[in-house]
Amino acid sequence: NAGVIQTPRHKVTGKGQEATLWCEPISGHSAVFWYRQTIVQGLEFLTYFRNQAPIDDSGMPKERFSAQMPNQSHSTLKIQSTQPQDSAVYLCASSLEASTNSDYTFGSGTRLLVI
Amino acid sequence: GDSVTQKEGLVTLTEGLPVMLNCTYQTIYSNAFLFWYVHYLNESPRLLLKSSTDNKRTEHQGFHATLHKSSSSFHLQKSSAQLSDSALYYCALQSSNTNKVVFGTGTRLQVLP
């Protein structure tokens, strides 16, 4: 079990460019979550999927952020027209089921730097 | 909506002293699960301990916490800090109306020799 795999580990992008982040959840986990980690906000919820269906995207900045889960083996987070304030560590997590008391397994994260 | 408050951004103490990291939460739902996640440098955040039972002590790896619904608190404690405990600690809440977990802003614990 390789755990939750996130690629790339680091990404540097110029202001205004697009960034796509990838997440491969643990096989058999039905829920996938995306969080953004910053010093000021801590771990900030972005969105989550259950059995590939989008369930809650209340944390997503609507205009430039989008997330998809085209199959059970991967999810993507896309940021269009990146801005310096998007610089953060983006963490993906999966859990066996999307229910209360279901533990998260986090990936190592993608550190995004927008210059 | 649900929220978690960790007032201390940084806690610095000397090895061997007791640890207490504060966590309070807000939710309108009675069935809440509280978690502590630990994030070591260059690793992924991982679950340290969790609880949903009022006034019951939960322990793992030398750390313990007790959920007190009357005060909406779930403070993390350890009797004697070790250098290896230095990490970022997140308190988190999952309430019965949603499957997502809401995290606090985190407390960085720095243990000095």
PDB file of C-alpha atoms in Angstrom, chain B residues 29-80:
ATOM      1  CA  TYR B  29     -24.693  19.148  16.470  1.00  0.00           C
ATOM      2  CA  SER B  30     -24.518  16.972  19.539  1.00  0.00           C
ATOM      3  CA  ASN B  31     -22.769  14.039  17.851  1.00  0.00           C
ATOM      4  CA  ALA B  32     -19.350  15.453  17.115  1.00  0.00           C
ATOM      5  CA  PHE B  33     -16.081  13.605  16.556  1.00  0.00           C
ATOM      6  CA  LEU B  34     -12.904  15.361  17.658  1.00  0.00           C
ATOM      7  CA  PHE B  35      -9.479  14.501  16.325  1.00  0.00           C
ATOM      8  CA  TRP B  36      -5.854  15.427  16.833  1.00  0.00           C
ATOM      9  CA  TYR B  37      -3.609  15.117  13.791  1.00  0.00           C
ATOM     10  CA  VAL B  38       0.173  15.490  13.965  1.00  0.00           C
ATOM     11  CA  HIS B  39       2.291  16.768  11.098  1.00  0.00           C
ATOM     12  CA  TYR B  40       6.003  16.084  11.352  1.00  0.00           C
ATOM     13  CA  LEU B  41       8.376  17.929   9.040  1.00  0.00           C
ATOM     14  CA  ASN B  42       8.726  16.236   5.652  1.00  0.00           C
ATOM     15  CA  GLU B  43       5.948  13.786   6.412  1.00  0.00           C
ATOM     16  CA  SER B  44       2.185  13.670   5.837  1.00  0.00           C
ATOM     17  CA  PRO B  45      -0.256  14.674   8.572  1.00  0.00           C
ATOM     18  CA  ARG B  46      -1.472  11.596  10.407  1.00  0.00           C
ATOM     19  CA  LEU B  47      -4.098  10.824  12.987  1.00  0.00           C
ATOM     20  CA  LEU B  48      -2.874  10.892  16.570  1.00  0.00           C
ATOM     21  CA  LEU B  49      -6.104  10.245  18.464  1.00  0.00           C
ATOM     22  CA  LYS B  50      -9.845  10.760  18.280  1.00  0.00           C
ATOM     23  CA  SER B  51     -12.938  10.732  20.438  1.00  0.00           C
ATOM     24  CA  SER B  52     -16.675  11.214  20.399  1.00  0.00           C
ATOM     25  CA  THR B  53     -17.453  10.120  23.949  1.00  0.00           C
ATOM     26  CA  ASP B  54     -18.048  12.812  26.502  1.00  0.00           C
ATOM     27  CA  ASN B  55     -15.695  12.817  29.507  1.00  0.00           C
ATOM     28  CA  LYS B  56     -13.753   9.746  28.391  1.00  0.00           C
ATOM     29  CA  ARG B  57      -9.947   9.911  28.223  1.00  0.00           C
ATOM     30  CA  THR B  58      -8.412   8.771  24.938  1.00  0.00           C
ATOM     31  CA  GLU B  59      -4.720   7.844  24.768  1.00  0.00           C
ATOM     32  CA  HIS B  60      -2.194   7.072  22.072  1.00  0.00           C
ATOM     33  CA  GLN B  61       1.592   7.168  21.898  1.00  0.00           C
ATOM     34  CA  GLY B  62       1.893   8.882  25.265  1.00  0.00           C
ATOM     35  CA  PHE B  63      -0.579  11.628  24.401  1.00  0.00           C
ATOM     36  CA  HIS B  64      -4.068  11.862  25.828  1.00  0.00           C
ATOM     37  CA  ALA B  65      -7.143  14.015  25.456  1.00  0.00           C
ATOM     38  CA  THR B  66     -10.606  14.105  26.973  1.00  0.00           C
ATOM     39  CA  LEU B  67     -13.634  15.430  25.143  1.00  0.00           C
ATOM     40  CA  HIS B  68     -15.649  17.761  27.354  1.00  0.00           C
ATOM     41  CA  LYS B  69     -18.880  18.667  25.634  1.00  0.00           C
ATOM     42  CA  SER B  70     -19.902  21.009  28.432  1.00  0.00           C
ATOM     43  CA  SER B  71     -16.974  23.286  27.626  1.00  0.00           C
ATOM     44  CA  SER B  72     -16.577  22.260  23.947  1.00  0.00           C
ATOM     45  CA  SER B  73     -12.943  21.395  24.548  1.00  0.00           C
ATOM     46  CA  PHE B  74     -10.535  18.658  23.501  1.00  0.00           C
ATOM     47  CA  HIS B  75      -7.128  19.650  24.836  1.00  0.00           C
ATOM     48  CA  LEU B  76      -4.095  17.506  24.008  1.00  0.00           C
ATOM     49  CA  GLN B  77      -1.781  16.578  26.853  1.00  0.00           C
ATOM     50  CA  LYS B  78       1.366  14.639  27.537  1.00  0.00           C
ATOM     51  CA  SER B  79       3.082  14.226  30.888  1.00  0.00           C
ATOM     52  CA  SER B  80       6.638  14.663  29.643  1.00  0.00           C
TER      53      SER B  80
END
